[in-house]
Tab-separated table of C-alpha atoms and ligand atoms in Angstrom:
chain	number	residue	atom	x	y	z
A	1	UNK	CA	124.999	234.317	293.414
A	2	UNK	CA	126.884	235.571	290.350
A	3	UNK	CA	124.070	237.118	288.347
A	4	UNK	CA	121.165	238.476	290.392
A	5	UNK	CA	117.706	237.953	288.993
A	6	UNK	CA	116.481	241.216	287.519
A	7	UNK	CA	113.355	242.329	285.742
A	8	UNK	CA	113.936	244.362	282.605
A	9	UNK	CA	111.762	247.289	281.542
A	10	UNK	CA	109.009	247.063	278.964
A	11	UNK	CA	108.401	249.785	276.372
A	12	UNK	CA	105.417	250.267	274.126
A	13	UNK	CA	106.398	250.508	270.465
A	14	UNK	CA	105.213	253.388	268.324
A	15	UNK	CA	106.275	252.604	264.779
A	16	UNK	CA	104.832	254.150	261.603
A	17	UNK	CA	104.464	250.841	259.760
A	18	UNK	CA	101.980	249.559	262.332
A	19	UNK	CA	100.159	252.764	263.268
A	20	UNK	CA	96.401	252.549	263.718
A	21	UNK	CA	96.306	248.791	263.847
A	22	UNK	CA	94.072	247.161	266.416
A	23	UNK	CA	96.941	245.540	268.271
A	24	UNK	CA	99.617	246.905	270.596
A	25	UNK	CA	103.268	245.930	270.538
A	26	UNK	CA	105.649	246.053	273.482
A	27	UNK	CA	109.289	245.119	273.825
A	28	UNK	CA	111.002	243.727	276.912
A	29	UNK	CA	114.511	245.130	277.086
A	30	UNK	CA	116.527	242.116	278.187
A	31	UNK	CA	119.371	243.701	276.228
A	32	UNK	CA	119.715	246.153	279.125
A	33	UNK	CA	120.292	243.512	281.820
A	34	UNK	CA	124.075	243.920	281.758
A	35	UNK	CA	126.474	245.894	279.570
A	36	UNK	CA	128.435	242.830	278.426
A	37	UNK	CA	126.560	239.744	279.592
A	38	UNK	CA	123.643	240.712	277.467
A	39	UNK	CA	120.072	239.605	277.021
A	40	UNK	CA	119.260	235.937	277.034
A	41	UNK	CA	122.940	235.043	277.522
A	42	UNK	CA	122.687	236.543	281.017
A	43	UNK	CA	119.738	234.249	281.726
A	44	UNK	CA	121.453	231.229	280.195
A	45	UNK	CA	124.716	231.681	282.049
A	46	UNK	CA	123.248	232.425	285.462
A	47	UNK	CA	122.635	228.869	286.709
A	48	UNK	CA	125.548	227.457	284.708
A	49	UNK	CA	127.942	229.700	286.646
A	50	UNK	CA	126.391	228.540	289.903
A	51	UNK	CA	126.660	224.903	288.892
A	52	UNK	CA	130.270	225.344	287.834
A	53	UNK	CA	131.133	226.844	291.221
A	54	UNK	CA	129.227	224.066	292.972
A	55	UNK	CA	131.325	221.513	291.100
A	56	UNK	CA	134.462	223.446	292.091
A	57	UNK	CA	135.382	224.026	288.487
A	58	UNK	CA	137.275	227.216	287.819
A	59	UNK	CA	137.426	226.930	284.015
A	60	UNK	CA	134.492	227.349	281.639
A	61	UNK	CA	134.793	225.888	278.157
A	62	UNK	CA	132.282	226.551	275.440
A	63	UNK	CA	131.785	226.632	271.661
A	64	UNK	CA	130.781	229.205	269.104
A	65	UNK	CA	131.169	230.880	265.764
A	66	UNK	CA	133.565	233.778	265.342
A	67	UNK	CA	130.870	236.424	265.973
A	68	UNK	CA	128.960	234.575	268.681
A	69	UNK	CA	127.075	236.553	271.316
A	70	UNK	CA	127.464	233.579	273.618
A	71	UNK	CA	131.257	233.609	273.271
A	72	UNK	CA	131.373	237.326	274.117
A	73	UNK	CA	129.049	236.874	277.111
A	74	UNK	CA	130.948	233.856	278.460
A	75	UNK	CA	134.268	235.724	278.224
A	76	UNK	CA	132.780	238.702	280.084
A	77	UNK	CA	131.223	236.467	282.746
A	78	UNK	CA	134.509	234.646	283.306
A	79	UNK	CA	136.378	237.932	283.539
A	80	UNK	CA	133.860	239.340	286.036
A	81	UNK	CA	133.590	236.300	288.263
A	82	UNK	CA	137.082	234.843	288.104
A	83	UNK	CA	136.605	231.850	285.889
A	84	UNK	CA	139.172	230.965	283.270
A	85	UNK	CA	137.407	230.745	279.908
A	86	UNK	CA	138.196	228.735	276.807
A	87	UNK	CA	136.350	229.344	273.557
A	88	UNK	CA	136.373	226.592	270.948
A	89	UNK	CA	135.805	228.592	267.773
A	90	UNK	CA	134.639	227.326	264.378
A	91	UNK	CA	137.272	228.083	261.728
A	92	UNK	CA	140.749	226.627	261.918
A	93	UNK	CA	142.101	229.335	259.586
A	94	UNK	CA	141.326	232.021	262.178
A	95	UNK	CA	144.208	230.709	264.263
A	96	UNK	CA	146.768	231.093	261.484
A	97	UNK	CA	147.287	234.778	262.029
A	98	UNK	CA	145.822	235.542	265.428
A	99	UNK	CA	146.804	239.217	265.475
A	100	UNK	CA	145.047	239.804	262.167
A	101	UNK	CA	142.003	237.784	263.233
A	102	UNK	CA	141.597	239.867	266.379
A	103	UNK	CA	142.056	243.058	264.410
A	104	UNK	CA	139.221	242.162	262.037
A	105	UNK	CA	136.826	240.616	264.486
A	106	UNK	CA	135.340	242.770	267.260
A	107	UNK	CA	133.784	239.770	269.029
A	108	UNK	CA	137.020	237.807	269.335
A	109	UNK	CA	138.888	240.997	270.180
A	110	UNK	CA	136.480	241.619	273.033
A	111	UNK	CA	136.680	238.020	274.261
A	112	UNK	CA	140.464	238.041	274.078
A	113	UNK	CA	140.616	241.314	276.027
A	114	UNK	CA	138.540	239.541	278.681
A	115	UNK	CA	141.152	236.793	278.895
A	116	UNK	CA	139.366	234.109	276.925
A	117	UNK	CA	141.743	231.552	275.496
A	118	UNK	CA	140.837	230.222	272.044
A	119	UNK	CA	140.996	226.878	270.348
A	120	UNK	CA	140.317	227.336	266.636
A	121	UNK	CA	139.019	224.131	265.071
A	122	UNK	CA	138.151	222.966	261.567
A	123	UNK	CA	134.539	222.719	260.493
A	124	UNK	CA	134.893	218.931	260.582
A	125	UNK	CA	136.090	218.954	264.195
A	126	UNK	CA	133.452	221.509	265.077
A	127	UNK	CA	130.761	219.115	263.867
A	128	UNK	CA	131.973	216.380	266.244
A	129	UNK	CA	132.585	218.759	269.145
A	130	UNK	CA	130.258	216.910	271.496
A	131	UNK	CA	131.780	213.465	270.888
A	132	UNK	CA	133.497	211.874	273.915
A	133	UNK	CA	136.763	211.614	271.944
A	134	UNK	CA	136.847	215.283	271.070
A	135	UNK	CA	135.943	216.337	274.626
A	136	UNK	CA	138.685	214.032	275.957
A	137	UNK	CA	141.226	215.681	273.655
A	138	UNK	CA	140.173	219.092	274.992
A	139	UNK	CA	140.579	217.854	278.592
A	140	UNK	CA	144.039	216.614	277.774
A	141	UNK	CA	144.938	220.001	276.409
A	142	UNK	CA	143.265	222.312	278.915
A	143	UNK	CA	142.728	220.234	282.055
A	144	UNK	CA	139.358	219.873	283.735
A	145	UNK	CA	136.572	222.293	282.839
A	146	UNK	CA	132.872	222.974	283.143
A	147	UNK	CA	131.399	222.520	279.701
A	148	UNK	CA	128.707	224.894	278.465
A	149	UNK	CA	127.161	223.712	275.182
A	150	UNK	CA	127.086	225.800	272.001
A	151	UNK	CA	124.777	228.774	272.424
A	152	UNK	CA	124.721	228.003	276.147
A	153	UNK	CA	121.673	225.769	275.961
A	154	UNK	CA	121.133	223.075	278.601
A	155	UNK	CA	118.717	222.514	281.491
A	156	UNK	CA	120.406	225.202	283.600
A	157	UNK	CA	120.032	227.696	280.751
A	158	UNK	CA	116.340	226.884	280.337
A	159	UNK	CA	115.847	227.352	284.094
A	160	UNK	CA	117.399	230.828	283.811
A	161	UNK	CA	115.175	231.693	280.852
A	162	UNK	CA	112.108	230.770	282.898
A	163	UNK	CA	112.873	234.012	284.791
A	164	UNK	CA	112.421	236.257	281.736
A	165	UNK	CA	108.635	236.495	282.138
A	166	UNK	CA	107.195	237.751	285.418
A	167	UNK	CA	103.722	237.782	286.948
A	168	UNK	CA	103.106	241.278	285.551
A	169	UNK	CA	103.702	239.965	282.052
A	170	UNK	CA	100.527	237.879	282.320
A	171	UNK	CA	98.672	240.770	280.657
A	172	UNK	CA	100.237	240.030	277.263
A	173	UNK	CA	98.531	237.636	274.863
A	174	UNK	CA	101.503	236.773	272.654
A	175	UNK	CA	105.152	236.447	273.634
A	176	UNK	CA	107.568	236.586	270.691
A	177	UNK	CA	111.167	235.485	270.796
A	178	UNK	CA	114.017	234.951	268.326
A	179	UNK	CA	115.425	231.423	268.183
A	180	UNK	CA	118.896	229.994	267.687
A	181	UNK	CA	119.181	226.727	269.586
A	182	UNK	CA	115.748	226.948	271.222
A	183	UNK	CA	116.843	227.230	274.853
A	184	UNK	CA	115.431	230.675	275.424
A	185	UNK	CA	111.966	230.025	274.053
A	186	UNK	CA	111.845	226.762	276.021
A	187	UNK	CA	112.198	228.739	279.254
A	188	UNK	CA	109.568	231.198	278.071
A	189	UNK	CA	107.158	228.386	277.175
A	190	UNK	CA	107.630	226.879	280.630
A	191	UNK	CA	106.623	230.134	282.293
A	192	UNK	CA	103.643	230.986	280.061
A	193	UNK	CA	100.241	231.445	281.656
A	194	UNK	CA	97.528	229.223	280.206
A	195	UNK	CA	95.920	232.086	278.252
A	196	UNK	CA	99.223	233.101	276.602
A	197	UNK	CA	100.843	231.927	273.381
A	198	UNK	CA	104.518	231.973	272.443
A	199	UNK	CA	105.720	232.466	268.874
A	200	UNK	CA	109.319	231.655	268.040
A	201	UNK	CA	111.134	233.155	265.067
A	202	UNK	CA	114.067	230.923	264.045
A	203	UNK	CA	117.068	232.920	262.826
A	204	UNK	CA	118.215	229.958	260.767
A	205	UNK	CA	116.948	227.254	258.448
A	206	UNK	CA	116.487	223.738	259.693
A	207	UNK	CA	113.808	221.492	261.081
A	208	UNK	CA	115.527	220.331	264.273
A	209	UNK	CA	114.086	223.059	266.467
A	210	UNK	CA	110.677	221.543	267.167
A	211	UNK	CA	112.438	218.470	268.528
A	212	UNK	CA	115.033	220.480	270.505
A	213	UNK	CA	112.365	222.584	272.188
A	214	UNK	CA	110.292	219.515	273.041
A	215	UNK	CA	113.270	218.182	275.019
A	216	UNK	CA	113.119	221.136	277.395
A	217	UNK	CA	109.487	222.065	277.789
A	218	UNK	CA	107.288	220.620	280.479
A	219	UNK	CA	103.988	220.034	278.719
A	220	UNK	CA	102.666	223.187	277.150
A	221	UNK	CA	101.377	223.196	273.626
A	222	UNK	CA	100.484	226.860	273.337
A	223	UNK	CA	103.459	227.743	271.186
A	224	UNK	CA	104.436	227.708	267.536
A	225	UNK	CA	107.346	228.498	265.254
A	226	UNK	CA	107.165	230.942	262.392
A	227	UNK	CA	109.842	229.871	259.938
A	228	UNK	CA	109.293	232.606	257.357
A	229	UNK	CA	111.730	235.226	258.605
A	230	UNK	CA	115.216	233.680	258.610
A	231	UNK	CA	116.258	235.742	255.556
A	232	UNK	CA	118.096	232.868	253.904
A	233	UNK	CA	119.746	231.381	256.962
A	234	UNK	CA	121.917	232.037	259.967
A	235	UNK	CA	123.675	235.426	259.856
A	236	UNK	CA	122.325	236.051	256.341
A	237	UNK	CA	120.922	239.536	255.876
A	238	UNK	CA	119.298	241.494	253.081
A	239	UNK	CA	119.193	245.170	252.273
A	240	UNK	CA	115.504	245.150	253.203
A	241	UNK	CA	116.371	243.854	256.675
A	242	UNK	CA	119.131	246.417	257.254
A	243	UNK	CA	116.840	249.227	256.077
A	244	UNK	CA	114.154	247.969	258.450
A	245	UNK	CA	116.537	247.855	261.436
A	246	UNK	CA	117.679	251.414	260.725
A	247	UNK	CA	114.131	252.717	260.329
A	248	UNK	CA	113.012	251.000	263.537
A	249	UNK	CA	115.919	252.560	265.453
A	250	UNK	CA	115.262	255.998	263.958
A	251	UNK	CA	111.626	255.958	265.033
A	252	UNK	CA	111.752	254.084	268.334
A	253	UNK	CA	115.350	254.662	269.506
A	254	UNK	CA	115.576	250.902	270.037
A	255	UNK	CA	118.566	249.157	268.436
A	256	UNK	CA	118.046	245.679	266.995
A	257	UNK	CA	120.736	243.193	266.037
A	258	UNK	CA	120.836	241.793	262.490
A	259	UNK	CA	121.110	238.101	263.421
A	260	UNK	CA	118.178	237.609	265.791
A	261	UNK	CA	116.045	240.480	267.070
A	262	UNK	CA	115.989	242.395	263.766
A	263	UNK	CA	114.539	239.370	261.988
A	264	UNK	CA	112.015	238.736	264.762
A	265	UNK	CA	110.722	242.320	264.865
A	266	UNK	CA	110.561	242.386	261.053
A	267	UNK	CA	108.453	239.240	261.286
A	268	UNK	CA	106.147	240.617	263.969
A	269	UNK	CA	105.572	243.856	262.037
A	270	UNK	CA	104.863	241.871	258.872
A	271	UNK	CA	102.371	239.636	260.709
A	272	UNK	CA	100.641	242.680	262.201
A	273	UNK	CA	100.325	244.243	258.734
A	274	UNK	CA	98.851	240.987	257.440
A	275	UNK	CA	96.247	240.876	260.193
A	276	UNK	CA	97.629	237.737	261.806
A	277	UNK	CA	96.889	238.836	265.385
A	278	UNK	CA	93.275	239.139	266.441
A	279	UNK	CA	91.925	242.580	267.274
A	280	UNK	CA	92.945	243.877	270.700
A	281	UNK	CA	95.949	241.579	271.027
A	282	UNK	CA	98.801	242.675	273.252
A	283	UNK	CA	102.093	241.423	271.873
A	284	UNK	CA	105.292	241.304	273.900
A	285	UNK	CA	108.545	240.896	271.961
A	286	UNK	CA	111.605	239.842	273.939
A	287	UNK	CA	114.716	241.856	273.113
A	288	UNK	CA	117.290	239.126	273.658
A	289	UNK	CA	120.291	241.435	273.099
A	290	UNK	CA	123.008	240.562	270.612
A	291	UNK	CA	123.953	244.175	269.969
A	292	UNK	CA	127.667	243.376	270.201
A	293	UNK	CA	127.261	241.642	266.829
A	294	UNK	CA	126.415	244.859	264.971
A	295	UNK	CA	130.034	246.000	264.691
A	296	UNK	CA	131.190	242.722	263.158
A	297	UNK	CA	128.251	242.645	260.735
A	298	UNK	CA	128.978	246.223	259.680
A	299	UNK	CA	132.580	245.304	258.849
A	300	UNK	CA	131.303	242.517	256.589
A	301	UNK	CA	128.711	244.796	254.962
A	302	UNK	CA	131.305	247.495	254.403
A	303	UNK	CA	133.614	245.017	252.675
A	304	UNK	CA	130.767	244.164	250.289
A	305	UNK	CA	129.928	247.843	249.778
A	306	UNK	CA	126.468	247.400	251.265
A	307	UNK	CA	124.453	249.705	253.503
A	308	UNK	CA	125.357	249.397	257.185
A	309	UNK	CA	123.464	249.446	260.462
A	310	UNK	CA	123.523	252.904	261.992
B	401	LIG	C1	121.771	233.517	271.288
B	401	LIG	C2	120.687	234.465	270.921
B	401	LIG	C3	119.399	234.027	270.612
B	401	LIG	C4	119.042	232.567	270.501
B	401	LIG	O1	118.813	231.980	271.735
B	401	LIG	P1	118.585	230.403	271.816
B	401	LIG	O2	118.383	230.139	273.245
B	401	LIG	O3	119.857	229.767	271.309
B	401	LIG	O4	117.435	230.045	270.965
B	401	LIG	C5	118.413	234.969	270.358
B	401	LIG	N1	118.700	236.281	270.373
B	401	LIG	C6	119.940	236.737	270.628
B	401	LIG	C7	120.177	238.197	270.568
B	401	LIG	C8	120.970	235.850	270.912
B	401	LIG	O5	122.185	236.323	271.157
């Protein structure tokens, strides 16, 4: 067993914007599962690492953007458990001056320090990354590997995410989770009790998620997506969002990332203010991690002379 199943702690949130409301908000600190294999990426990698070992494959290959939490987590997992790792990264230009790229990108710097080897590809190649031809060209270049899809989502990942909720979590009425590819919420939906509802907060625009999630869930229909809190799209942020993240941290001591959990908690707080949840509801938000992305986002914000995450 590479990653032992663990239960993360749950904290009740006391936040001025939702004081004296008739609902209670809690957060499950999956971000604390591991210092580097953080949050839902821990859950998603767990059974993929086991499967890779079972298939006697010593190299993991996966895909991601230049600031990807999944890339960072896969590099750390490979480093810890003796897998070679290859990251196929979107952005051919990043390979032109590798030293400079690493200098300006904390995520790739971290992955490189954990021995990940990179293949920087054009946006066009990145789009066809799952085609048999492209995979064959990668095999020619790197030899045999265990392939983990972008964002880590496959059946093994969903199985790992089914371990996020435990029997004790049955006391919550709503389970809220940020969404990228949909793998994490699929696992959560599969482990819901019949009286519970899941609400997913997509961190990006697009209408493919309903379909993606339906591929992985067993038969539940007690879930929904709230598509109103993507803030313009993937990795897009606003000053309002950054201010919110900083205020939330100041009052609760809980750090949120700007790509996923910040948007989700903003959404939950907004829904509470608007009276969306019925009186007495207990809401559990899943902190899926992603905190490694703050440094990279701050560099971008600084370049644009905008307020940063503190
Ligand atoms: C990757 C990630 C997500 C999205 O998970 P999916 O399974 O792709 O939906 C959510 N939150 C954080 C912090 C992440 O890093």
